[in-house]
């Protein structure tokens, strides 16, 4: 299928799987001969519900990212990583755009994939369209945290995950570690640019 479409594989990382990430990368890019044919996006698992017990700290994720970057650079597989260069964000995600939505298996519409099957966050269905109810307005009209106004990373993160803020009442995820993650990604991109 890589001859027909662009393929991005997301690899979720937890404390118990972090030691397997390099082996999985080796398997995909070398053993399966997918180097330069796919892009890999590494992401930490987040605690979206009470069933998820093990999550990485921002520091741990940054250390794993450094190890991944060193490994793919050593192997010459830099072009197999999904875009790591930070880009300017007007909104933190598509959930704050009026026409963006996620459709659940029953046809109900939600603002965010983290809300699927939770009727409290249902904003319509595929038969009748958007309800523009209170749950919908919480996403569309969500204010930014005061501390974000002076943060130098705000133009990139745009205030962090809206669902985490609304549903879980959490401050922006890894706010204190985010700058280190950005620096690591920028260093990786800069190193790649020099190699070409």
Short mmCIF file of C-alpha atoms in Angstrom, two decimals:
data_model
loop_
_atom_site.label_atom_id
_atom_site.label_comp_id
_atom_site.label_asym_id
_atom_site.label_seq_id
_atom_site.Cartn_x
_atom_site.Cartn_y
_atom_site.Cartn_z
CA UNK A 1 0.00 0.00 0.00
CA UNK A 2 2.99 2.34 0.47
CA UNK A 3 3.21 2.60 -3.34
CA UNK A 4 -0.31 4.05 -3.40
CA UNK A 5 -0.68 6.27 -0.33
CA UNK A 6 1.40 7.94 2.37
CA UNK A 7 1.47 5.70 5.46
CA UNK A 8 2.11 7.01 8.96
CA UNK A 9 2.35 4.43 11.74
CA UNK A 10 1.77 5.72 15.24
CA UNK A 11 3.72 3.87 17.92
CA UNK A 12 2.33 4.45 21.40
CA UNK A 13 4.85 4.37 24.24
CA UNK A 14 4.25 3.39 27.87
CA UNK A 15 6.77 2.79 30.66
CA UNK A 16 6.50 -0.98 30.07
CA UNK A 17 6.90 -0.77 26.26
CA UNK A 18 9.63 1.87 26.07
CA UNK A 19 12.39 -0.76 26.04
CA UNK A 20 10.84 -2.34 22.91
CA UNK A 21 10.63 0.82 20.80
CA UNK A 22 14.06 0.51 19.18
CA UNK A 23 13.44 -3.17 18.34
CA UNK A 24 10.05 -2.31 16.83
CA UNK A 25 11.61 0.48 14.78
CA UNK A 26 14.29 -1.95 13.56
CA UNK A 27 11.60 -4.51 12.67
CA UNK A 28 9.50 -2.03 10.67
CA UNK A 29 12.24 -0.17 8.86
CA UNK A 30 14.83 -2.91 8.32
CA UNK A 31 13.23 -6.35 8.65
CA UNK A 32 10.03 -5.31 6.82
CA UNK A 33 12.03 -3.13 4.37
CA UNK A 34 9.84 -0.07 5.01
CA UNK A 35 12.63 2.51 5.48
CA UNK A 36 11.75 5.62 3.42
CA UNK A 37 8.38 4.05 2.52
CA UNK A 38 6.55 4.89 5.75
CA UNK A 39 6.68 7.57 8.41
CA UNK A 40 6.64 6.69 12.11
CA UNK A 41 5.05 8.93 14.71
CA UNK A 42 6.04 8.13 18.31
CA UNK A 43 3.57 9.20 20.98
CA UNK A 44 3.23 8.72 24.72
CA UNK A 45 0.11 6.97 25.99
CA UNK A 46 -2.05 9.36 28.00
CA UNK A 47 -4.32 8.53 30.95
CA UNK A 48 -7.67 9.25 29.32
CA UNK A 49 -9.58 6.96 31.61
CA UNK A 50 -9.16 5.13 34.90
CA UNK A 51 -8.13 1.91 33.11
CA UNK A 52 -4.81 3.45 32.02
CA UNK A 53 -2.39 3.23 34.91
CA UNK A 54 1.05 3.67 33.40
CA UNK A 55 2.06 6.84 31.58
CA UNK A 56 5.40 8.47 30.89
CA UNK A 57 6.54 11.69 32.44
CA UNK A 58 7.56 14.47 30.07
CA UNK A 59 11.19 13.95 31.08
CA UNK A 60 11.02 10.20 30.34
CA UNK A 61 9.41 10.84 26.95
CA UNK A 62 12.16 13.34 26.06
CA UNK A 63 14.83 10.78 26.95
CA UNK A 64 13.17 8.12 24.78
CA UNK A 65 12.87 10.63 21.93
CA UNK A 66 16.61 11.35 22.18
CA UNK A 67 17.36 7.61 22.02
CA UNK A 68 15.09 7.18 18.98
CA UNK A 69 16.65 10.17 17.22
CA UNK A 70 20.18 8.87 17.83
CA UNK A 71 19.24 5.41 16.60
CA UNK A 72 17.54 6.47 13.36
CA UNK A 73 20.37 8.91 12.64
CA UNK A 74 22.93 6.16 13.13
CA UNK A 75 20.97 3.90 10.74
CA UNK A 76 20.29 6.69 8.20
CA UNK A 77 16.51 6.40 8.60
CA UNK A 78 15.80 10.04 9.45
CA UNK A 79 13.33 10.41 6.58
CA UNK A 80 11.20 7.62 8.09
CA UNK A 81 10.16 9.76 11.05
CA UNK A 82 6.99 11.80 10.79
CA UNK A 83 7.48 15.57 10.79
CA UNK A 84 9.19 16.63 14.00
CA UNK A 85 9.64 20.30 13.12
CA UNK A 86 7.35 22.44 15.28
CA UNK A 87 4.89 24.52 13.30
CA UNK A 88 2.75 27.49 14.23
CA UNK A 89 -0.68 26.52 15.52
CA UNK A 90 -3.72 28.74 15.39
CA UNK A 91 -5.76 26.21 17.36
CA UNK A 92 -4.53 23.33 19.55
CA UNK A 93 -6.52 20.79 17.50
CA UNK A 94 -9.37 20.38 15.05
CA UNK A 95 -11.93 19.98 17.84
CA UNK A 96 -12.18 23.78 18.03
CA UNK A 97 -13.19 24.12 14.36
CA UNK A 98 -16.94 24.39 13.79
CA UNK A 99 -17.21 21.74 11.07
CA UNK A 100 -14.66 19.24 12.42
CA UNK A 101 -16.06 16.25 14.26
CA UNK A 102 -15.59 12.58 15.05
CA UNK A 103 -18.30 10.07 14.17
CA UNK A 104 -18.85 7.18 16.55
CA UNK A 105 -19.82 3.65 15.42
CA UNK A 106 -23.50 4.39 16.13
CA UNK A 107 -23.54 7.57 14.03
CA UNK A 108 -23.33 9.98 16.94
CA UNK A 109 -21.08 13.02 16.47
CA UNK A 110 -18.50 14.21 19.00
CA UNK A 111 -15.94 17.02 18.98
CA UNK A 112 -13.05 14.76 20.00
CA UNK A 113 -12.16 11.07 19.69
CA UNK A 114 -11.67 10.98 23.45
CA UNK A 115 -15.41 11.60 23.90
CA UNK A 116 -16.75 8.80 21.70
CA UNK A 117 -19.57 6.81 23.34
CA UNK A 118 -19.93 9.27 26.21
CA UNK A 119 -23.39 10.76 25.59
CA UNK A 120 -22.57 13.73 27.81
CA UNK A 121 -20.26 14.94 25.00
CA UNK A 122 -22.53 14.08 22.06
CA UNK A 123 -22.95 17.09 19.78
CA UNK A 124 -25.26 15.59 17.16
CA UNK A 125 -25.60 12.65 14.80
CA UNK A 126 -25.15 11.89 11.11
CA UNK A 127 -28.91 11.97 10.51
CA UNK A 128 -29.74 15.40 11.99
CA UNK A 129 -26.38 17.16 12.01
CA UNK A 130 -24.91 19.30 14.76
CA UNK A 131 -26.93 20.21 17.84
CA UNK A 132 -24.74 23.20 18.78
CA UNK A 133 -25.43 22.29 22.40
CA UNK A 134 -23.53 23.11 25.60
CA UNK A 135 -20.98 20.32 25.04
CA UNK A 136 -20.25 21.69 21.57
CA UNK A 137 -19.86 25.26 22.81
CA UNK A 138 -17.40 24.17 25.51
CA UNK A 139 -15.03 23.16 22.71
CA UNK A 140 -15.75 25.97 20.28
CA UNK A 141 -15.58 28.81 22.82
CA UNK A 142 -12.89 27.53 25.17
CA UNK A 143 -10.67 30.24 26.70
CA UNK A 144 -6.89 29.98 27.00
CA UNK A 145 -5.16 29.57 30.36
CA UNK A 146 -3.67 32.80 31.74
CA UNK A 147 -0.18 31.29 32.00
CA UNK A 148 -0.26 30.48 28.27
CA UNK A 149 -0.36 34.18 27.38
CA UNK A 150 3.28 34.66 28.42
CA UNK A 151 4.65 31.25 27.40
CA UNK A 152 7.14 31.25 24.52
CA UNK A 153 5.79 27.87 23.32
CA UNK A 154 2.20 29.12 22.96
CA UNK A 155 2.47 29.84 19.21
CA UNK A 156 3.28 26.14 18.74
CA UNK A 157 1.05 24.34 21.26
CA UNK A 158 -1.80 26.91 21.26
CA UNK A 159 -2.67 26.05 24.84
CA UNK A 160 -2.58 22.27 24.76
CA UNK A 161 -5.24 19.60 24.55
CA UNK A 162 -8.72 21.07 24.84
CA UNK A 163 -10.34 17.72 25.73
CA UNK A 164 -7.94 17.21 28.61
CA UNK A 165 -8.81 20.67 29.88
CA UNK A 166 -12.58 20.31 29.48
CA UNK A 167 -13.16 16.63 30.28
CA UNK A 168 -10.45 15.95 32.86
CA UNK A 169 -10.02 19.50 34.18
CA UNK A 170 -6.25 19.14 33.70
CA UNK A 171 -3.78 21.92 32.94
CA UNK A 172 -1.85 21.66 29.64
CA UNK A 173 -0.10 18.30 29.37
CA UNK A 174 3.60 18.34 30.28
CA UNK A 175 3.63 22.11 30.21
CA UNK A 176 6.95 22.29 32.03
CA UNK A 177 8.63 19.65 29.85
CA UNK A 178 7.20 20.80 26.51
CA UNK A 179 10.09 23.19 25.79
CA UNK A 180 12.60 20.34 26.23
CA UNK A 181 10.61 18.15 23.82
CA UNK A 182 10.53 21.02 21.30
CA UNK A 183 14.28 21.54 21.63
CA UNK A 184 14.97 17.84 21.05
CA UNK A 185 12.80 17.81 17.92
CA UNK A 186 14.38 21.02 16.61
CA UNK A 187 17.88 19.65 17.21
CA UNK A 188 16.95 16.48 15.31
CA UNK A 189 15.55 18.44 12.35
CA UNK A 190 18.58 20.78 12.29
CA UNK A 191 20.97 17.82 12.35
CA UNK A 192 19.12 16.22 9.43
CA UNK A 193 19.20 19.39 7.40
CA UNK A 194 22.99 19.59 7.83
CA UNK A 195 23.37 15.97 6.65
CA UNK A 196 21.60 16.54 3.31
#
